[in-house]
PDB file of C-alpha atoms in Angstrom:
ATOM      1  CA  UNK A 207      95.305 107.934  58.986  1.00 47.00           C
ATOM      2  CA  UNK A 208      95.091 111.503  59.803  1.00 48.00           C
ATOM      3  CA  UNK A 209      92.204 111.079  62.233  1.00 48.00           C
ATOM      4  CA  UNK A 210      94.073 108.694  64.036  1.00 50.00           C
ATOM      5  CA  UNK A 211      97.180 110.668  64.724  1.00 46.00           C
ATOM      6  CA  UNK A 212      96.449 112.871  68.132  1.00 49.00           C
ATOM      7  CA  UNK A 213      96.572 109.699  69.948  1.00 44.00           C
ATOM      8  CA  UNK A 214     100.050 108.965  68.785  1.00 43.00           C
ATOM      9  CA  UNK A 215     101.086 112.330  70.121  1.00 44.00           C
ATOM     10  CA  UNK A 216      99.064 112.075  73.289  1.00 44.00           C
ATOM     11  CA  UNK A 217     100.457 108.419  74.310  1.00 43.00           C
ATOM     12  CA  UNK A 218     104.412 109.400  74.188  1.00 45.00           C
ATOM     13  CA  UNK A 219     103.628 112.473  76.466  1.00 41.00           C
ATOM     14  CA  UNK A 220     101.438 110.648  79.192  1.00 38.00           C
ATOM     15  CA  UNK A 221     104.183 108.111  79.083  1.00 39.00           C
ATOM     16  CA  UNK A 222     107.070 111.061  79.755  1.00 39.00           C
ATOM     17  CA  UNK A 223     104.418 112.610  82.873  1.00 38.00           C
ATOM     18  CA  UNK A 224     103.423 109.356  84.642  1.00 36.00           C
ATOM     19  CA  UNK A 225     106.679 108.953  87.153  1.00 39.00           C
ATOM     20  CA  UNK A 226     106.034 111.326  88.874  1.00 38.00           C
ATOM     21  CA  UNK A 227     103.040 110.954  89.705  1.00 39.00           C
ATOM     22  CA  UNK A 228     103.380 107.074  90.743  1.00 37.00           C
ATOM     23  CA  UNK A 229     104.664 107.642  94.814  1.00 52.00           C
ATOM     24  CA  UNK A 230     102.163 105.182  96.050  1.00 85.00           C
ATOM     25  CA  UNK A 231      99.449 106.612  99.172  1.00 92.00           C
ATOM     26  CA  UNK A 232     102.380 105.698 101.903  1.00 95.00           C
ATOM     27  CA  UNK A 233     105.016 108.215 100.024  1.00 95.00           C
ATOM     28  CA  UNK A 234     102.510 110.613  99.126  1.00 94.00           C
ATOM     29  CA  UNK A 235     101.757 110.354 103.340  1.00 96.00           C
ATOM     30  CA  UNK A 236     105.237 111.061 104.546  1.00 97.00           C
ATOM     31  CA  UNK A 237     106.364 113.645 101.910  1.00 95.00           C
ATOM     32  CA  UNK A 238     103.100 115.494 103.236  1.00 96.00           C
ATOM     33  CA  UNK A 239     104.754 115.625 106.456  1.00 97.00           C
ATOM     34  CA  UNK A 240     107.847 116.386 105.352  1.00 97.00           C
ATOM     35  CA  UNK A 241     106.709 119.830 104.436  1.00 96.00           C
ATOM     36  CA  UNK A 242     105.103 120.711 108.055  1.00 97.00           C
ATOM     37  CA  UNK A 243     108.786 119.987 109.390  1.00 98.00           C
ATOM     38  CA  UNK A 244     112.225 122.417 109.534  1.00 98.00           C
ATOM     39  CA  UNK A 245     114.568 119.945 109.091  1.00 98.00           C
ATOM     40  CA  UNK A 246     118.007 121.867 109.217  1.00 97.00           C
ATOM     41  CA  UNK A 247     120.250 118.575 109.434  1.00 96.00           C
ATOM     42  CA  UNK A 248     118.957 117.276 106.276  1.00 97.00           C
ATOM     43  CA  UNK A 249     117.993 114.005 107.342  1.00 97.00           C
ATOM     44  CA  UNK A 250     115.222 113.736 104.534  1.00 97.00           C
ATOM     45  CA  UNK A 251     116.948 114.764 102.339  1.00 95.00           C
ATOM     46  CA  UNK A 252     117.058 111.102 100.609  1.00 95.00           C
ATOM     47  CA  UNK A 253     112.972 111.553 100.887  1.00 96.00           C
ATOM     48  CA  UNK A 254     112.382 111.912  96.885  1.00 92.00           C
ATOM     49  CA  UNK A 255     108.022 112.097  95.953  1.00 87.00           C
ATOM     50  CA  UNK A 256     108.871 111.054  92.095  1.00 88.00           C
ATOM     51  CA  UNK A 257     109.953 107.578  93.086  1.00 86.00           C
ATOM     52  CA  UNK A 258     107.817 104.322  93.031  1.00 83.00           C
ATOM     53  CA  UNK A 259     107.651 103.856  96.773  1.00 89.00           C
ATOM     54  CA  UNK A 260     109.671 105.178  99.977  1.00 96.00           C
ATOM     55  CA  UNK A 261     111.060 102.108 100.519  1.00 96.00           C
ATOM     56  CA  UNK A 262     114.427 103.480  99.194  1.00 95.00           C
ATOM     57  CA  UNK A 263     114.057 106.725 101.577  1.00 97.00           C
ATOM     58  CA  UNK A 264     116.853 107.133 104.889  1.00 97.00           C
ATOM     59  CA  UNK A 265     114.668 106.063 108.062  1.00 98.00           C
ATOM     60  CA  UNK A 266     111.954 104.521 106.754  1.00 98.00           C
ATOM     61  CA  UNK A 267     111.914 100.823 106.880  1.00 98.00           C
ATOM     62  CA  UNK A 268     109.404  98.067 104.454  1.00 97.00           C
ATOM     63  CA  UNK A 269     108.755  95.011 104.799  1.00 97.00           C
ATOM     64  CA  UNK A 270     108.340  92.326 102.189  1.00 96.00           C
ATOM     65  CA  UNK A 271     105.437  94.020 100.204  1.00 95.00           C
ATOM     66  CA  UNK A 272     106.906  97.511  99.899  1.00 95.00           C
ATOM     67  CA  UNK A 273     104.812  98.463 103.070  1.00 96.00           C
ATOM     68  CA  UNK A 274     106.155 100.971 105.241  1.00 97.00           C
ATOM     69  CA  UNK A 275     106.402  99.501 108.991  1.00 98.00           C
ATOM     70  CA  UNK A 276     108.719 101.695 110.343  1.00 98.00           C
ATOM     71  CA  UNK A 277     109.371 105.641 110.490  1.00 98.00           C
ATOM     72  CA  UNK A 278     112.831 106.300 112.858  1.00 98.00           C
ATOM     73  CA  UNK A 279     112.848 110.028 113.154  1.00 98.00           C
ATOM     74  CA  UNK A 280     114.490 109.383 116.737  1.00 98.00           C
ATOM     75  CA  UNK A 281     116.964 112.887 118.059  1.00 98.00           C
ATOM     76  CA  UNK A 282     116.944 113.948 114.387  1.00 98.00           C
ATOM     77  CA  UNK A 283     116.559 117.841 115.962  1.00 98.00           C
ATOM     78  CA  UNK A 284     113.439 117.940 113.580  1.00 98.00           C
ATOM     79  CA  UNK A 285     110.598 120.624 114.414  1.00 98.00           C
ATOM     80  CA  UNK A 286     107.168 121.327 112.959  1.00 98.00           C
ATOM     81  CA  UNK A 287     103.930 119.481 113.606  1.00 98.00           C
ATOM     82  CA  UNK A 288     102.273 116.103 112.222  1.00 98.00           C
ATOM     83  CA  UNK A 289      99.547 115.973 110.310  1.00 97.00           C
ATOM     84  CA  UNK A 290      96.554 113.752 109.696  1.00 97.00           C
ATOM     85  CA  UNK A 291      98.204 112.247 106.713  1.00 96.00           C
ATOM     86  CA  UNK A 292      99.969 109.815 109.322  1.00 97.00           C
ATOM     87  CA  UNK A 293      96.997 108.319 109.471  1.00 97.00           C
ATOM     88  CA  UNK A 294      97.867 106.728 105.567  1.00 97.00           C
ATOM     89  CA  UNK A 295     100.351 104.154 106.934  1.00 97.00           C
ATOM     90  CA  UNK A 296      98.101 101.586 107.443  1.00 96.00           C
ATOM     91  CA  UNK A 297     100.746  98.678 107.822  1.00 98.00           C
ATOM     92  CA  UNK A 298     103.075 100.960 110.638  1.00 98.00           C
ATOM     93  CA  UNK A 299     104.475  99.134 113.140  1.00 98.00           C
ATOM     94  CA  UNK A 300     106.838 101.592 114.693  1.00 98.00           C
ATOM     95  CA  UNK A 301     106.532 105.627 115.332  1.00 98.00           C
ATOM     96  CA  UNK A 302     109.463 106.675 116.354  1.00 98.00           C
ATOM     97  CA  UNK A 303     109.655 110.545 116.819  1.00 98.00           C
ATOM     98  CA  UNK A 304     111.393 110.444 120.211  1.00 98.00           C
ATOM     99  CA  UNK A 305     113.674 114.219 121.242  1.00 98.00           C
ATOM    100  CA  UNK A 306     112.625 116.351 118.407  1.00 98.00           C
ATOM    101  CA  UNK A 307     111.548 120.053 118.269  1.00 98.00           C
ATOM    102  CA  UNK A 308     107.804 118.987 117.120  1.00 98.00           C
ATOM    103  CA  UNK A 309     104.682 120.852 118.593  1.00 98.00           C
ATOM    104  CA  UNK A 310     101.304 120.822 117.866  1.00 98.00           C
ATOM    105  CA  UNK A 311      98.443 118.592 118.930  1.00 98.00           C
ATOM    106  CA  UNK A 312      99.143 114.747 118.138  1.00 98.00           C
ATOM    107  CA  UNK A 313      96.761 113.575 115.047  1.00 98.00           C
ATOM    108  CA  UNK A 314      93.708 111.877 116.347  1.00 97.00           C
ATOM    109  CA  UNK A 315      94.163 110.002 113.071  1.00 97.00           C
ATOM    110  CA  UNK A 316      97.004 108.399 114.076  1.00 98.00           C
ATOM    111  CA  UNK A 317      94.511 105.907 115.517  1.00 98.00           C
ATOM    112  CA  UNK A 318      93.967 104.277 112.039  1.00 98.00           C
ATOM    113  CA  UNK A 319      97.642 103.080 112.191  1.00 98.00           C
ATOM    114  CA  UNK A 320      96.033  99.725 113.547  1.00 95.00           C
ATOM    115  CA  UNK A 321      99.186  97.769 113.577  1.00 98.00           C
ATOM    116  CA  UNK A 322     101.364 100.098 115.773  1.00 98.00           C
ATOM    117  CA  UNK A 323     103.541  98.191 118.420  1.00 98.00           C
ATOM    118  CA  UNK A 324     105.423 101.241 119.606  1.00 98.00           C
ATOM    119  CA  UNK A 325     104.578 105.015 119.750  1.00 98.00           C
ATOM    120  CA  UNK A 326     107.269 107.194 121.175  1.00 98.00           C
ATOM    121  CA  UNK A 327     106.694 110.918 120.939  1.00 98.00           C
ATOM    122  CA  UNK A 328     108.197 111.880 124.128  1.00 98.00           C
ATOM    123  CA  UNK A 329     110.689 114.811 124.107  1.00 98.00           C
ATOM    124  CA  UNK A 330     108.826 116.935 121.657  1.00 98.00           C
ATOM    125  CA  UNK A 331     106.224 119.801 122.789  1.00 98.00           C
ATOM    126  CA  UNK A 332     103.210 118.400 121.996  1.00 98.00           C
ATOM    127  CA  UNK A 333     100.219 120.104 123.429  1.00 98.00           C
ATOM    128  CA  UNK A 334      96.532 119.367 123.637  1.00 98.00           C
ATOM    129  CA  UNK A 335      95.293 115.972 124.799  1.00 98.00           C
ATOM    130  CA  UNK A 336      96.191 112.402 124.358  1.00 98.00           C
ATOM    131  CA  UNK A 337      93.267 111.283 121.747  1.00 97.00           C
ATOM    132  CA  UNK A 338      90.447 109.346 122.738  1.00 97.00           C
ATOM    133  CA  UNK A 339      90.852 107.485 119.736  1.00 97.00           C
ATOM    134  CA  UNK A 340      94.088 105.797 120.639  1.00 98.00           C
ATOM    135  CA  UNK A 341      91.781 102.775 122.086  1.00 97.00           C
ATOM    136  CA  UNK A 342      91.616 101.259 118.438  1.00 97.00           C
ATOM    137  CA  UNK A 343      95.332 101.033 118.241  1.00 98.00           C
ATOM    138  CA  UNK A 344      94.776  97.339 119.675  1.00 98.00           C
ATOM    139  CA  UNK A 345      98.218  96.096 119.136  1.00 98.00           C
ATOM    140  CA  UNK A 346      99.892  98.668 120.789  1.00 98.00           C
ATOM    141  CA  UNK A 347     102.323  97.581 123.798  1.00 98.00           C
ATOM    142  CA  UNK A 348     104.848 100.802 124.195  1.00 98.00           C
ATOM    143  CA  UNK A 349     102.977 104.349 124.192  1.00 98.00           C
ATOM    144  CA  UNK A 350     105.755 106.607 125.450  1.00 98.00           C
ATOM    145  CA  UNK A 351     104.496 110.458 125.669  1.00 98.00           C
ATOM    146  CA  UNK A 352     106.345 112.140 128.514  1.00 98.00           C
ATOM    147  CA  UNK A 353     108.451 115.157 128.604  1.00 98.00           C
ATOM    148  CA  UNK A 354     105.540 117.243 126.493  1.00 98.00           C
ATOM    149  CA  UNK A 355     103.168 119.977 127.315  1.00 98.00           C
ATOM    150  CA  UNK A 356      99.841 117.564 127.183  1.00 98.00           C
ATOM    151  CA  UNK A 357      97.282 118.770 129.488  1.00 98.00           C
ATOM    152  CA  UNK A 358      93.714 117.221 130.191  1.00 97.00           C
ATOM    153  CA  UNK A 359      92.712 113.489 131.923  1.00 97.00           C
ATOM    154  CA  UNK A 360      94.212 110.540 130.642  1.00 97.00           C
ATOM    155  CA  UNK A 361      91.295 109.064 128.309  1.00 96.00           C
ATOM    156  CA  UNK A 362      89.870 106.332 129.984  1.00 95.00           C
ATOM    157  CA  UNK A 363      89.149 104.559 126.652  1.00 96.00           C
ATOM    158  CA  UNK A 364      92.846 103.837 127.029  1.00 97.00           C
ATOM    159  CA  UNK A 365      92.370 101.251 130.060  1.00 96.00           C
ATOM    160  CA  UNK A 366      91.009  99.011 126.645  1.00 96.00           C
ATOM    161  CA  UNK A 367      94.465  98.337 125.016  1.00 97.00           C
ATOM    162  CA  UNK A 368      95.022  94.919 126.973  1.00 97.00           C
ATOM    163  CA  UNK A 369      98.380  94.580 125.023  1.00 98.00           C
ATOM    164  CA  UNK A 370     100.180  98.126 126.339  1.00 98.00           C
ATOM    165  CA  UNK A 371     103.191  97.005 128.125  1.00 98.00           C
ATOM    166  CA  UNK A 372     104.713 100.296 128.552  1.00 98.00           C
ATOM    167  CA  UNK A 373     102.622 104.005 129.210  1.00 98.00           C
ATOM    168  CA  UNK A 374     105.002 106.707 130.240  1.00 98.00           C
ATOM    169  CA  UNK A 375     103.193 110.486 130.491  1.00 98.00           C
ATOM    170  CA  UNK A 376     105.560 111.872 133.191  1.00 98.00           C
ATOM    171  CA  UNK A 377     106.652 115.408 132.861  1.00 98.00           C
ATOM    172  CA  UNK A 378     103.494 116.776 131.270  1.00 98.00           C
ATOM    173  CA  UNK A 379     100.712 118.735 132.458  1.00 98.00           C
ATOM    174  CA  UNK A 380      97.858 116.354 132.978  1.00 98.00           C
ATOM    175  CA  UNK A 381      94.892 116.911 135.637  1.00 96.00           C
ATOM    176  CA  UNK A 382      92.579 114.314 137.343  1.00 94.00           C
ATOM    177  CA  UNK A 383      93.200 111.219 138.189  1.00 94.00           C
ATOM    178  CA  UNK A 384      95.331 107.837 137.408  1.00 95.00           C
ATOM    179  CA  UNK A 385      93.443 105.243 135.624  1.00 95.00           C
ATOM    180  CA  UNK A 386      93.549 101.645 137.546  1.00 93.00           C
ATOM    181  CA  UNK A 387      91.429  99.307 134.978  1.00 94.00           C
ATOM    182  CA  UNK A 388      93.369  97.254 132.791  1.00 95.00           C
ATOM    183  CA  UNK A 389      96.708  97.559 132.166  1.00 96.00           C
ATOM    184  CA  UNK A 390      97.023 100.856 133.849  1.00 95.00           C
ATOM    185  CA  UNK A 391      96.926  98.386 136.942  1.00 91.00           C
ATOM    186  CA  UNK A 392     100.475  97.104 136.471  1.00 94.00           C
ATOM    187  CA  UNK A 393     102.041 100.794 135.399  1.00 96.00           C
ATOM    188  CA  UNK A 394     104.901 102.260 138.040  1.00 96.00           C
ATOM    189  CA  UNK A 395     103.749 105.588 139.680  1.00 96.00           C
ATOM    190  CA  UNK A 396     107.236 107.457 137.521  1.00 97.00           C
ATOM    191  CA  UNK A 397     104.759 106.830 134.772  1.00 97.00           C
ATOM    192  CA  UNK A 398     102.802 109.238 136.037  1.00 97.00           C
ATOM    193  CA  UNK A 399     105.469 111.541 138.241  1.00 98.00           C
ATOM    194  CA  UNK A 400     105.418 115.687 137.376  1.00 98.00           C
ATOM    195  CA  UNK A 401     101.786 116.263 136.456  1.00 97.00           C
ATOM    196  CA  UNK A 402      99.059 117.809 137.748  1.00 95.00           C
ATOM    197  CA  UNK A 403      97.511 113.950 138.416  1.00 95.00           C
ATOM    198  CA  UNK A 404      95.598 113.462 141.964  1.00 91.00           C
ATOM    199  CA  UNK A 405      96.783 110.121 142.386  1.00 87.00           C
ATOM    200  CA  UNK A 406      94.967 106.936 141.293  1.00 91.00           C
ATOM    201  CA  UNK A 407      90.829 106.557 140.385  1.00 86.00           C
ATOM    202  CA  UNK A 408      88.809 106.415 143.401  1.00 79.00           C
ATOM    203  CA  UNK A 409      86.125 104.793 141.721  1.00 76.00           C
ATOM    204  CA  UNK A 410      82.242 106.313 142.666  1.00 71.00           C
ATOM    205  CA  UNK A 411      84.142 108.379 144.906  1.00 77.00           C
ATOM    206  CA  UNK A 412      85.120 111.573 142.505  1.00 75.00           C
ATOM    207  CA  UNK A 413      84.977 111.848 138.887  1.00 79.00           C
ATOM    208  CA  UNK A 414      88.082 110.332 137.105  1.00 80.00           C
ATOM    209  CA  UNK A 415      88.944 114.080 135.473  1.00 82.00           C
ATOM    210  CA  UNK A 416      88.815 115.489 139.605  1.00 79.00           C
ATOM    211  CA  UNK A 417      90.789 118.348 139.397  1.00 80.00           C
ATOM    212  CA  UNK A 418      90.595 119.103 135.384  1.00 88.00           C
TER     213      UNK A 418
END
């Protein structure tokens, strides 16, 4: 029997330590987000990485299968940046991070959120370009990026988003021309106000990024 004793020693130890590694990939992604953010009001205090999933965390909503479908952190006085880990939230439908002080570039990995219906990043300090990869978000209906520091042209790939109903990039530093294809033919000019845009695209006459 002595030869079998190590097994009985290892098994209880494994059972003891396993809960600290039980968080699923969505919980890991959200905890990585928390590590990138400054949270003076402690709105993320309930985000405990040792839990089985993040469905009991404040500002997180899950569906009946315990998949994260909403992240509601609008107007929470958080700052910092976003990372590629958010692309792991494969079932996310609503990404609400508006009116904070989040900066840096918008991660191109957000294009992996193929169930996304609404992305509200307005009222932050995002800079850099609007990711072309957002053309993969076929379910997207609301894309509000206004009141940031975004630059470059509006990606023409976004004209393929046939379900897009609201698009607002006002109050940024965008240049070039305004798309006219697909859903962009119906968005009001107020959606583009206070940029360096040169008006609607004139196909065949000037490049779409004219003036950039």
